[in-house]
Short mmCIF file of C-alpha atoms and ligand atoms in Angstrom, two decimals:
data_model
loop_
_atom_site.label_atom_id
_atom_site.label_comp_id
_atom_site.label_asym_id
_atom_site.label_seq_id
_atom_site.Cartn_x
_atom_site.Cartn_y
_atom_site.Cartn_z
CA MET B 3 25.36 -9.93 30.08
CA SER B 4 27.99 -12.22 28.58
CA GLU B 5 27.06 -15.52 26.88
CA LYS B 6 28.51 -17.36 29.89
CA GLU B 7 26.11 -15.72 32.32
CA LYS B 8 23.04 -16.46 30.21
CA THR B 9 20.73 -19.23 31.33
CA GLU B 10 19.64 -21.91 28.91
CA GLY B 11 16.22 -20.26 28.69
CA GLN B 12 17.73 -16.91 27.79
CA ILE B 13 19.91 -18.46 25.11
CA LYS B 14 16.91 -20.30 23.67
CA LYS B 15 14.94 -17.07 23.71
CA ASP B 16 17.67 -15.25 21.75
CA GLU B 17 17.73 -18.12 19.30
CA LEU B 18 14.00 -18.53 18.80
CA PHE B 19 12.36 -15.13 19.22
CA TYR B 20 12.05 -12.52 16.48
CA SER B 21 13.16 -9.17 17.76
CA LYS B 22 13.72 -5.88 16.05
CA LYS B 23 16.97 -4.08 16.49
CA SER B 24 17.70 -0.58 15.29
CA ALA B 25 20.38 0.09 12.73
CA PHE B 26 22.15 2.10 15.44
CA GLU B 27 22.82 -1.20 17.23
CA LEU B 28 23.57 -3.24 14.11
CA ARG B 29 25.70 -0.88 12.04
CA SER B 30 29.31 0.12 12.60
CA PRO B 31 30.28 3.79 13.07
CA GLU B 32 31.63 3.75 9.49
CA GLU B 33 28.36 2.41 8.17
CA LEU B 34 26.42 5.06 10.09
CA GLY B 35 28.63 7.66 8.44
CA GLU B 36 27.91 6.17 5.02
CA ALA B 37 24.18 6.44 5.70
CA LYS B 38 24.48 10.16 6.48
CA GLU B 39 26.55 10.70 3.36
CA TYR B 40 24.07 8.78 1.20
CA ALA B 41 21.24 10.96 2.51
CA GLU B 42 22.85 14.06 0.99
CA GLY B 43 22.34 12.67 -2.53
CA TYR B 44 18.73 12.00 -1.67
CA ARG B 45 18.33 15.53 -0.31
CA LYS B 46 19.31 16.98 -3.71
CA PHE B 47 16.83 14.71 -5.45
CA ILE B 48 13.87 15.41 -3.16
CA ASP B 49 14.38 19.17 -3.42
CA ALA B 50 14.67 19.03 -7.21
CA ALA B 51 11.84 16.55 -7.76
CA LYS B 52 8.62 17.80 -6.18
CA ASN B 53 6.40 16.04 -8.70
CA GLU B 54 6.58 13.10 -11.11
CA ARG B 55 7.72 15.21 -14.07
CA GLU B 56 10.62 16.70 -12.16
CA ALA B 57 11.53 13.23 -10.87
CA VAL B 58 11.63 11.90 -14.44
CA VAL B 59 13.94 14.74 -15.49
CA TYR B 60 16.26 14.26 -12.49
CA VAL B 61 16.45 10.47 -12.73
CA SER B 62 16.98 10.57 -16.51
CA ALA B 63 20.04 12.77 -15.93
CA LEU B 64 21.37 10.42 -13.20
CA LEU B 65 20.94 7.46 -15.55
CA ARG B 66 22.56 9.22 -18.51
CA ASP B 67 25.55 10.05 -16.30
CA ALA B 68 25.76 6.34 -15.50
CA GLY B 69 25.82 5.42 -19.20
CA TYR B 70 22.13 4.67 -19.73
CA LYS B 71 20.63 5.53 -23.14
CA GLU B 72 17.11 6.62 -23.95
CA TYR B 73 14.96 3.76 -25.23
CA ARG B 74 11.64 3.72 -27.07
CA LEU B 75 9.33 0.71 -27.43
CA GLY B 76 10.40 -1.08 -30.61
CA ASP B 77 14.11 -0.24 -30.28
CA LYS B 78 16.56 -3.16 -30.33
CA ILE B 79 17.75 -4.52 -26.97
CA LYS B 80 20.80 -6.73 -26.47
CA PRO B 81 22.38 -8.33 -23.38
CA GLY B 82 24.20 -5.80 -21.22
CA ASP B 83 22.26 -2.78 -22.57
CA ARG B 84 21.51 0.01 -20.12
CA LEU B 85 18.37 1.85 -21.11
CA TYR B 86 15.61 4.07 -19.82
CA LEU B 87 12.12 4.61 -21.15
CA ASN B 88 10.61 8.03 -20.52
CA ASN B 89 6.85 7.43 -20.54
CA ARG B 90 5.26 10.75 -21.52
CA ASN B 91 7.44 12.67 -19.04
CA LYS B 92 5.29 11.25 -16.22
CA SER B 93 6.81 7.88 -15.44
CA LEU B 94 10.07 6.13 -16.17
CA ILE B 95 11.30 2.58 -16.58
CA ALA B 96 15.03 1.86 -16.40
CA ILE B 97 16.29 -1.39 -17.84
CA LYS B 98 19.59 -3.19 -17.45
CA ALA B 99 19.55 -6.20 -19.75
CA GLY B 100 21.21 -9.14 -18.03
CA THR B 101 23.69 -11.60 -19.45
CA GLY B 102 21.68 -14.72 -18.52
CA LYS B 103 18.64 -16.38 -20.10
CA ILE B 104 15.69 -13.95 -20.17
CA ASP B 105 13.18 -16.78 -19.59
CA ASP B 106 14.69 -17.21 -16.12
CA GLY B 107 12.84 -14.02 -15.20
CA VAL B 108 13.70 -10.43 -14.38
CA ARG B 109 14.09 -8.49 -11.14
CA ILE B 110 11.67 -5.60 -10.83
CA ILE B 111 11.59 -2.79 -8.27
CA ALA B 112 8.49 -0.64 -8.66
CA SER B 113 7.86 2.58 -6.77
CA HIS B 114 5.92 5.76 -7.51
CA ILE B 115 6.98 9.35 -8.01
CA ASP B 116 3.69 11.21 -7.57
CA SER B 117 2.69 12.58 -4.16
CA PRO B 118 -0.46 14.11 -2.68
CA ARG B 119 -0.83 17.82 -3.49
CA LEU B 120 -3.25 20.46 -4.74
CA ASP B 121 -3.76 20.56 -8.51
CA LEU B 122 -4.99 23.74 -10.17
CA LYS B 123 -8.39 23.28 -11.81
CA PRO B 124 -8.56 23.63 -15.62
CA ASN B 125 -10.10 27.10 -15.21
CA PRO B 126 -8.56 28.17 -11.92
CA LEU B 127 -8.16 31.95 -11.76
CA TYR B 128 -10.81 34.19 -10.22
CA GLU B 129 -11.10 37.16 -7.91
CA SER B 130 -13.26 37.82 -4.92
CA ASP B 131 -13.43 41.10 -2.98
CA GLY B 132 -10.17 42.39 -4.39
CA ILE B 133 -8.16 39.17 -3.91
CA ALA B 134 -7.17 36.77 -6.69
CA TYR B 135 -7.24 33.01 -6.17
CA PHE B 136 -6.49 29.78 -7.97
CA LYS B 137 -9.15 27.11 -7.51
CA THR B 138 -7.72 23.65 -6.81
CA HIS B 139 -8.77 20.02 -6.91
CA TYR B 140 -6.76 18.07 -4.39
CA TYR B 141 -4.78 15.07 -5.66
CA GLY B 142 -4.51 11.94 -3.51
CA GLY B 143 -5.24 11.42 0.14
CA ILE B 144 -4.68 14.67 2.00
CA ARG B 145 -5.82 15.90 5.38
CA LYS B 146 -7.11 19.23 4.14
CA TYR B 147 -6.43 21.27 7.27
CA GLN B 148 -2.69 20.58 6.96
CA TRP B 149 -2.48 22.63 3.76
CA ALA B 150 -3.70 25.95 5.16
CA THR B 151 -1.36 28.72 6.31
CA ILE B 152 1.82 27.19 4.90
CA PRO B 153 3.83 28.67 2.02
CA LEU B 154 3.03 26.82 -1.18
CA ALA B 155 5.04 26.73 -4.40
CA LEU B 156 3.64 26.19 -7.88
CA HIS B 157 5.25 23.48 -10.03
CA GLY B 158 4.37 21.94 -13.36
CA ILE B 159 3.94 22.70 -17.01
CA VAL B 160 1.67 24.58 -19.37
CA ARG B 161 1.37 23.03 -22.80
CA LYS B 162 0.37 25.52 -25.47
CA THR B 163 -1.47 24.62 -28.67
CA ASP B 164 1.62 25.48 -30.75
CA GLY B 165 3.44 22.60 -29.02
CA GLU B 166 5.53 24.77 -26.71
CA THR B 167 5.87 23.52 -23.13
CA VAL B 168 6.32 26.16 -20.45
CA ASP B 169 7.98 24.95 -17.26
CA VAL B 170 6.66 26.52 -14.09
CA ARG B 171 8.56 26.42 -10.84
CA LEU B 172 7.66 29.29 -8.56
CA GLY B 173 8.13 29.67 -4.83
CA ASP B 174 11.19 27.60 -3.92
CA GLU B 175 14.02 30.01 -4.55
CA PRO B 176 14.91 32.62 -1.93
CA GLY B 177 13.02 35.79 -2.80
CA ASP B 178 10.33 33.97 -4.82
CA PRO B 179 6.72 34.85 -3.99
CA VAL B 180 4.63 31.95 -2.69
CA LEU B 181 0.93 31.05 -2.66
CA CYS B 182 -1.17 30.40 0.43
CA ILE B 183 -4.50 29.10 1.71
CA THR B 184 -5.81 31.27 4.54
CA ASP B 185 -7.49 30.05 7.71
CA LEU B 186 -9.69 31.59 10.39
CA LEU B 187 -8.28 33.36 13.39
CA PRO B 188 -8.99 31.52 16.66
CA HIS B 189 -11.00 34.53 17.85
CA LEU B 190 -13.67 33.84 15.21
CA ALA B 191 -13.40 30.09 14.85
CA LYS B 192 -16.16 29.20 17.30
CA ASP B 193 -18.36 27.51 14.69
CA GLN B 194 -15.49 25.96 12.72
CA ASN B 195 -14.08 24.50 15.93
CA GLN B 196 -17.27 22.50 16.44
CA LYS B 197 -16.87 20.70 13.11
CA PRO B 198 -15.17 17.31 12.76
CA LEU B 199 -11.63 17.57 11.39
CA ASN B 200 -12.65 16.17 8.00
CA GLN B 201 -15.40 18.74 7.59
CA ALA B 202 -13.77 21.92 8.88
CA PHE B 203 -12.06 22.33 5.50
CA THR B 204 -13.78 21.55 2.21
CA GLY B 205 -12.26 20.65 -1.12
CA GLU B 206 -13.85 23.69 -2.76
CA GLY B 207 -12.44 25.84 0.03
CA LEU B 208 -8.82 25.05 -0.84
CA ASN B 209 -8.27 28.17 -2.92
CA LEU B 210 -4.79 29.58 -3.29
CA LEU B 211 -4.33 33.28 -2.69
CA CYS B 212 -2.26 34.48 -5.65
CA GLY B 213 -2.59 38.27 -5.81
CA SER B 214 -4.25 41.33 -4.36
CA SER B 215 -3.56 44.44 -6.44
CA PRO B 216 -5.51 45.90 -9.38
CA TYR B 217 -4.18 46.52 -12.85
CA PHE B 218 -2.97 50.07 -13.43
CA GLU B 219 -3.41 51.64 -16.87
CA SER B 220 -0.38 53.34 -18.43
CA ASP B 221 -1.62 56.72 -17.13
CA GLY B 222 -1.24 55.38 -13.58
CA LYS B 223 -4.99 55.10 -12.97
CA ILE B 224 -6.65 51.91 -11.78
CA THR B 225 -8.32 50.24 -14.74
CA GLU B 226 -12.04 50.62 -15.26
CA ALA B 227 -12.18 46.98 -16.47
CA ASP B 228 -13.96 44.34 -14.35
CA ASP B 229 -11.91 41.74 -12.47
CA LYS B 230 -9.07 44.19 -11.98
CA VAL B 231 -6.98 41.93 -9.74
CA LYS B 232 -7.51 38.82 -11.84
CA LEU B 233 -6.47 40.90 -14.86
CA ASN B 234 -3.34 42.07 -13.09
CA ILE B 235 -2.33 38.48 -12.22
CA MET B 236 -3.18 37.21 -15.72
CA ILE B 237 -0.95 39.93 -17.18
CA ALA B 238 1.85 38.96 -14.78
CA LEU B 239 1.48 35.30 -15.84
CA ASN B 240 1.44 36.33 -19.49
CA GLU B 241 4.61 38.37 -19.09
CA LYS B 242 6.43 35.67 -17.10
CA TYR B 243 5.24 32.56 -18.96
CA GLY B 244 3.64 33.80 -22.20
CA ILE B 245 0.33 32.14 -21.37
CA LYS B 246 -3.34 33.11 -21.68
CA GLU B 247 -6.20 31.96 -19.46
CA ALA B 248 -7.29 29.23 -21.91
CA ASP B 249 -3.82 27.67 -21.64
CA PHE B 250 -4.66 26.53 -18.09
CA LEU B 251 -6.89 23.91 -19.74
CA SER B 252 -3.85 22.07 -21.03
CA ALA B 253 -1.67 22.63 -17.98
CA GLU B 254 -0.59 20.48 -15.07
CA LEU B 255 0.13 22.91 -12.27
CA PHE B 256 0.52 21.62 -8.75
CA ALA B 257 0.69 23.52 -5.47
CA VAL B 258 3.30 21.84 -3.28
CA PRO B 259 4.99 22.92 -0.06
CA ALA B 260 7.60 25.62 -0.68
CA GLN B 261 9.72 24.15 2.12
CA ASN B 262 12.82 22.25 1.08
CA CYS B 263 14.26 19.19 2.85
CA VAL B 264 15.75 19.86 6.28
CA ASP B 265 17.24 17.74 9.04
CA VAL B 266 14.93 17.19 12.00
CA GLY B 267 16.25 16.81 15.51
CA LEU B 268 19.50 18.07 17.01
CA ASP B 269 21.21 14.78 16.17
CA ARG B 270 20.25 15.16 12.47
CA TRP B 271 19.11 11.57 11.87
CA LEU B 272 15.69 12.45 10.46
CA MET B 273 14.85 14.27 7.24
CA GLY B 274 11.71 16.37 6.95
CA ALA B 275 10.43 17.07 3.46
CA TYR B 276 7.43 17.06 1.16
CA GLY B 277 6.93 13.92 -0.93
CA HIS B 278 9.04 11.25 0.78
CA ASP B 279 6.07 9.06 -0.21
CA ASP B 280 7.27 7.60 -2.45
CA ARG B 281 10.38 9.28 -3.77
CA VAL B 282 12.22 7.91 -0.72
CA CYS B 283 11.87 4.47 -2.32
CA ALA B 284 12.24 5.65 -5.93
CA TYR B 285 15.66 7.23 -5.34
CA PRO B 286 17.34 4.19 -3.72
CA SER B 287 15.92 1.92 -6.45
CA VAL B 288 17.77 4.04 -9.00
CA THR B 289 21.04 4.26 -7.04
CA ALA B 290 20.90 0.49 -6.45
CA LEU B 291 20.45 -0.10 -10.18
CA ILE B 292 23.42 2.13 -10.98
CA ASP B 293 25.58 0.43 -8.33
CA SER B 294 24.54 -3.12 -9.26
CA GLY B 295 27.03 -3.51 -12.13
CA ASP B 296 26.66 -6.39 -14.59
CA THR B 297 24.19 -9.02 -13.48
CA GLU B 298 22.92 -12.25 -14.93
CA LYS B 299 19.31 -11.28 -14.34
CA THR B 300 17.76 -8.36 -16.18
CA SER B 301 16.84 -5.49 -13.84
CA ILE B 302 13.78 -3.30 -14.33
CA ILE B 303 13.17 -0.19 -12.22
CA VAL B 304 9.69 1.27 -12.53
CA LEU B 305 8.95 4.79 -11.33
CA ALA B 306 5.19 5.04 -11.73
CA ASP B 307 2.80 7.96 -11.71
CA LYS B 308 -0.78 8.08 -10.37
CA GLU B 309 -0.27 5.68 -7.44
CA GLU B 310 -1.87 8.18 -5.09
CA VAL B 311 -5.11 8.12 -7.10
CA GLY B 312 -5.39 4.44 -8.01
CA SER B 313 -2.65 3.82 -10.60
CA ASP B 314 -4.92 4.37 -13.60
CA GLY B 315 -3.99 5.93 -16.92
CA VAL B 316 -1.08 5.72 -19.35
CA ALA B 317 1.59 6.47 -16.76
CA GLY B 318 0.06 4.51 -13.89
CA MET B 319 1.01 0.98 -12.83
CA GLN B 320 -2.19 -0.38 -14.37
CA SER B 321 -1.11 0.69 -17.87
CA SER B 322 0.29 -2.05 -20.09
CA MET B 323 3.69 -0.34 -20.39
CA LEU B 324 5.56 -2.81 -18.15
CA LEU B 325 3.98 -5.79 -19.92
CA ASP B 326 4.78 -4.30 -23.32
CA LEU B 327 8.37 -3.85 -22.23
CA ILE B 328 8.58 -7.47 -21.05
CA SER B 329 7.23 -8.53 -24.46
CA GLU B 330 9.97 -6.47 -26.10
CA LEU B 331 12.59 -8.11 -23.90
CA ALA B 332 11.20 -11.50 -24.88
CA SER B 333 11.32 -10.82 -28.60
CA ASN B 334 14.76 -9.16 -28.47
CA LEU B 335 16.48 -11.57 -26.11
CA GLY B 336 14.87 -14.80 -27.28
CA GLY B 337 12.25 -15.52 -24.63
CA ASN B 338 8.56 -15.99 -23.98
CA SER B 339 6.89 -13.16 -22.07
CA ASN B 340 4.54 -15.51 -20.19
CA VAL B 341 7.53 -17.56 -19.02
CA ILE B 342 9.51 -14.44 -18.14
CA ARG B 343 6.70 -13.15 -15.93
CA VAL B 344 6.09 -16.37 -14.04
CA ASN B 345 9.81 -16.53 -13.24
CA SER B 346 10.17 -12.84 -12.36
CA LYS B 347 10.40 -11.33 -8.89
CA CYS B 348 9.26 -7.88 -7.85
CA LEU B 349 9.71 -5.60 -4.89
CA SER B 350 6.82 -3.16 -4.73
CA ALA B 351 8.73 -0.38 -3.03
CA ASP B 352 6.44 2.03 -1.27
CA VAL B 353 6.66 3.73 2.09
CA THR B 354 5.16 2.08 5.14
CA VAL B 355 3.65 3.43 8.34
CA CYS B 356 6.18 4.21 11.04
CA PHE B 357 4.99 3.56 14.59
CA ASP B 358 4.38 6.99 16.13
CA PRO B 359 4.63 7.20 19.95
CA MET B 360 2.30 10.22 19.75
CA TYR B 361 -0.44 8.05 18.22
CA PRO B 362 0.11 4.51 19.53
CA GLU B 363 -3.64 3.82 19.45
CA VAL B 364 -3.75 3.39 15.65
CA SER B 365 -0.97 0.82 15.39
CA GLU B 366 -0.35 -2.61 16.79
CA LYS B 367 3.25 -2.28 17.89
CA LYS B 368 4.37 -5.88 17.43
CA ASN B 369 3.52 -5.64 13.75
CA SER B 370 4.45 -2.03 13.05
CA ALA B 371 7.61 -0.73 11.46
CA LEU B 372 9.72 1.17 13.96
CA LEU B 373 11.92 4.17 13.31
CA HIS B 374 15.56 3.37 12.43
CA CYS B 375 14.90 -0.40 12.34
CA GLY B 376 15.46 -0.63 8.60
CA ILE B 377 13.34 -1.23 5.56
CA GLY B 378 9.87 -2.60 6.24
CA LEU B 379 8.78 -5.88 4.70
CA THR B 380 5.00 -5.96 4.42
CA LYS B 381 3.21 -9.19 3.54
CA TYR B 382 -0.05 -7.41 2.75
CA THR B 383 -1.64 -3.98 2.95
CA GLY B 384 -5.33 -3.53 2.17
CA ALA B 385 -8.28 -2.91 4.47
CA GLY B 386 -11.33 -4.62 5.94
CA GLY B 387 -9.91 -8.13 6.30
CA LYS B 388 -7.02 -7.94 3.83
CA GLY B 389 -9.26 -6.57 1.07
CA ALA B 390 -7.83 -5.28 -2.21
CA THR B 391 -4.23 -6.23 -1.62
CA ASN B 392 -1.45 -8.50 -2.79
CA ASP B 393 -1.02 -10.92 0.12
CA CYS B 394 2.45 -12.15 -0.80
CA PRO B 395 2.83 -15.97 -0.78
CA ALA B 396 5.00 -17.23 2.07
CA GLU B 397 7.42 -18.87 -0.36
CA PHE B 398 8.42 -15.60 -2.00
CA LEU B 399 8.53 -13.77 1.33
CA ALA B 400 10.98 -16.37 2.66
CA GLU B 401 13.10 -15.91 -0.44
CA VAL B 402 13.27 -12.14 0.06
CA ARG B 403 14.07 -12.57 3.78
CA LYS B 404 16.98 -14.75 2.82
CA VAL B 405 18.25 -12.29 0.21
CA PHE B 406 18.17 -9.47 2.78
CA ASP B 407 19.69 -11.62 5.56
CA ASP B 408 22.50 -12.89 3.34
CA ALA B 409 23.38 -9.30 2.42
CA GLY B 410 23.18 -8.13 6.06
CA VAL B 411 20.33 -5.72 5.33
CA VAL B 412 18.59 -4.30 8.39
CA TRP B 413 14.92 -5.04 7.75
CA GLN B 414 11.75 -5.40 9.80
CA THR B 415 8.11 -6.40 9.52
CA GLY B 416 5.56 -3.69 8.99
CA GLU B 417 1.78 -3.64 8.85
CA LEU B 418 -0.47 -0.77 7.86
CA GLY B 419 -1.99 0.03 11.26
CA LYS B 420 -4.36 -1.85 13.53
CA VAL B 421 -6.89 -4.24 12.05
CA ASP B 422 -9.99 -2.27 10.98
CA GLN B 423 -8.39 1.08 11.83
CA GLY B 424 -8.20 2.06 8.16
CA GLY B 425 -5.77 0.77 5.60
CA GLY B 426 -4.45 1.40 2.16
CA GLY B 427 -2.71 -0.13 -0.78
CA THR B 428 -0.11 0.40 -3.43
CA VAL B 429 1.05 -0.87 -6.82
CA ALA B 430 1.94 -4.41 -5.63
CA LYS B 431 -1.39 -5.96 -6.59
CA PHE B 432 -1.28 -4.62 -10.15
CA ILE B 433 2.06 -6.33 -10.74
CA ALA B 434 1.09 -9.52 -8.92
CA ASN B 435 -2.11 -9.65 -10.99
CA ARG B 436 0.17 -10.04 -14.03
CA ASN B 437 1.55 -13.29 -12.64
CA ILE B 438 4.73 -11.83 -11.15
CA ASP B 439 5.75 -12.70 -7.57
CA THR B 440 5.58 -9.41 -5.67
CA VAL B 441 6.07 -8.23 -2.12
CA ASP B 442 5.75 -4.81 -0.50
CA VAL B 443 8.83 -3.25 1.00
CA GLY B 444 9.44 0.33 2.01
CA VAL B 445 10.88 3.04 4.17
CA PRO B 446 8.83 3.85 7.31
CA VAL B 447 7.39 7.39 7.33
CA LEU B 448 6.08 9.60 10.13
CA SER B 449 3.24 12.02 9.23
CA MET B 450 2.68 10.24 5.91
CA HIS B 451 0.90 12.38 3.28
CA ALA B 452 1.43 15.56 5.31
CA PRO B 453 3.09 18.53 3.60
CA PHE B 454 6.11 17.76 5.78
CA GLU B 455 6.87 14.04 6.22
CA LEU B 456 9.70 12.52 8.26
CA ILE B 457 12.00 9.60 7.43
CA SER B 458 15.16 8.16 8.97
CA LYS B 459 18.46 8.45 7.13
CA LEU B 460 19.27 4.94 8.36
CA ASP B 461 16.08 3.44 6.96
CA LEU B 462 16.72 5.24 3.65
CA TYR B 463 20.19 3.73 3.39
CA GLU B 464 18.89 0.26 4.25
CA ALA B 465 16.47 0.65 1.33
CA HIS B 466 19.42 1.22 -0.99
CA ARG B 467 21.21 -1.82 0.42
CA ALA B 468 18.10 -3.98 0.23
CA PHE B 469 17.45 -3.04 -3.39
CA LEU B 470 21.06 -3.62 -4.33
CA ALA B 471 20.97 -7.11 -2.78
CA PHE B 472 17.73 -7.89 -4.60
CA LEU B 473 19.06 -6.82 -8.01
CA LYS B 474 22.24 -8.82 -7.56
CA TYR B 475 20.84 -12.13 -6.33
MN1 MN A 23 3.13 5.56 -1.62
MN1 MN A 24 0.85 7.60 -0.54
#
């Protein structure tokens, strides 16, 4: 319908109502092409970085290529410096010192680079009835049944007492063996089928099958030693990685899906992969920083660990690392850290729920993020009547809306499901608690926390554009 044919009521409706439009409607064919191209860079990252350590390694290399230098607390900082702080190989903070007055505040984008998975226990290896297993302790919010009968890879490090770090990455390359959790056959699942979904699989039952043959002595005979299969696997581990069983105590070994990122759907607009939450926000925050050029405001990109388990510890968002860094900026650039924080602005960049037509009953559609409609802007997360969340003040939300609108970013509102359906939270509150204006933004995800999550290439690209606009304003 042309403008001429519209009634006054229809024109008023267009003017006054908030409506979501998809990026397919709002972006030009060229821009759609750019989004697909951008996604290829992300694909490389998500395949290379299946845990926080690998993300730190990958992002450090990206930043070095862009001229960033490694920084340690206490080093000198001057205007224009491009730096990154590797926090114990588990989290990373990139800094671009601005040219303006530091007391005017900094721009922070904080995301996380850990994802739900199965961690090996400190003493994991055992055998039962001729099969060897690794015992696991799941990390973060998983739906346990989703992790059975899929190929799992093993990623992480073993730190030996002599200081050597052994990198482990097994199961992703073609021809690599994988690990697996078995499940019952339907023929014998009568009792299991009666159990509620959250009880059919137990945490202690998530054991990874990792071998099934005994050790053979040099004369070709099966060993007389006990635990023949465990011994065989321990010898294989010793030959491949030079480790002994006690070394598992100082290891961080994670079972993650062996599947790499693939396009989903014949039109190739969705990407299916493990760990979009939250590396799908971490990656665009880094590319936006690199593309942002010289800015008046100092930019800080935080890639935190431990978000999935409450953000505790030295590499989590609750550690004092960000505050310490702001203190360093203050002392180096002639400011006051209290003043810097009260004038700073932060996007807490974490994935949001994408409305799923298969499960409409858990979301309230008017307030849910929709697929392809851009980055979600979430005033609050939390649960049980907005509990345990940063409920962003309207003033700052309006400011962010304007930044996105002025830059032509495709964005939308998003809420974490229906009231009292469940809920969740992220790092926003830990930053806001430090007197920094903070709002949640993020890419909508289907099947969040599953071994295979889906995101839209369009929403991913809008995240990059949104972050770029935020760093430059
Ligand atoms: Mn997250
Ligand atoms: Mn999560």
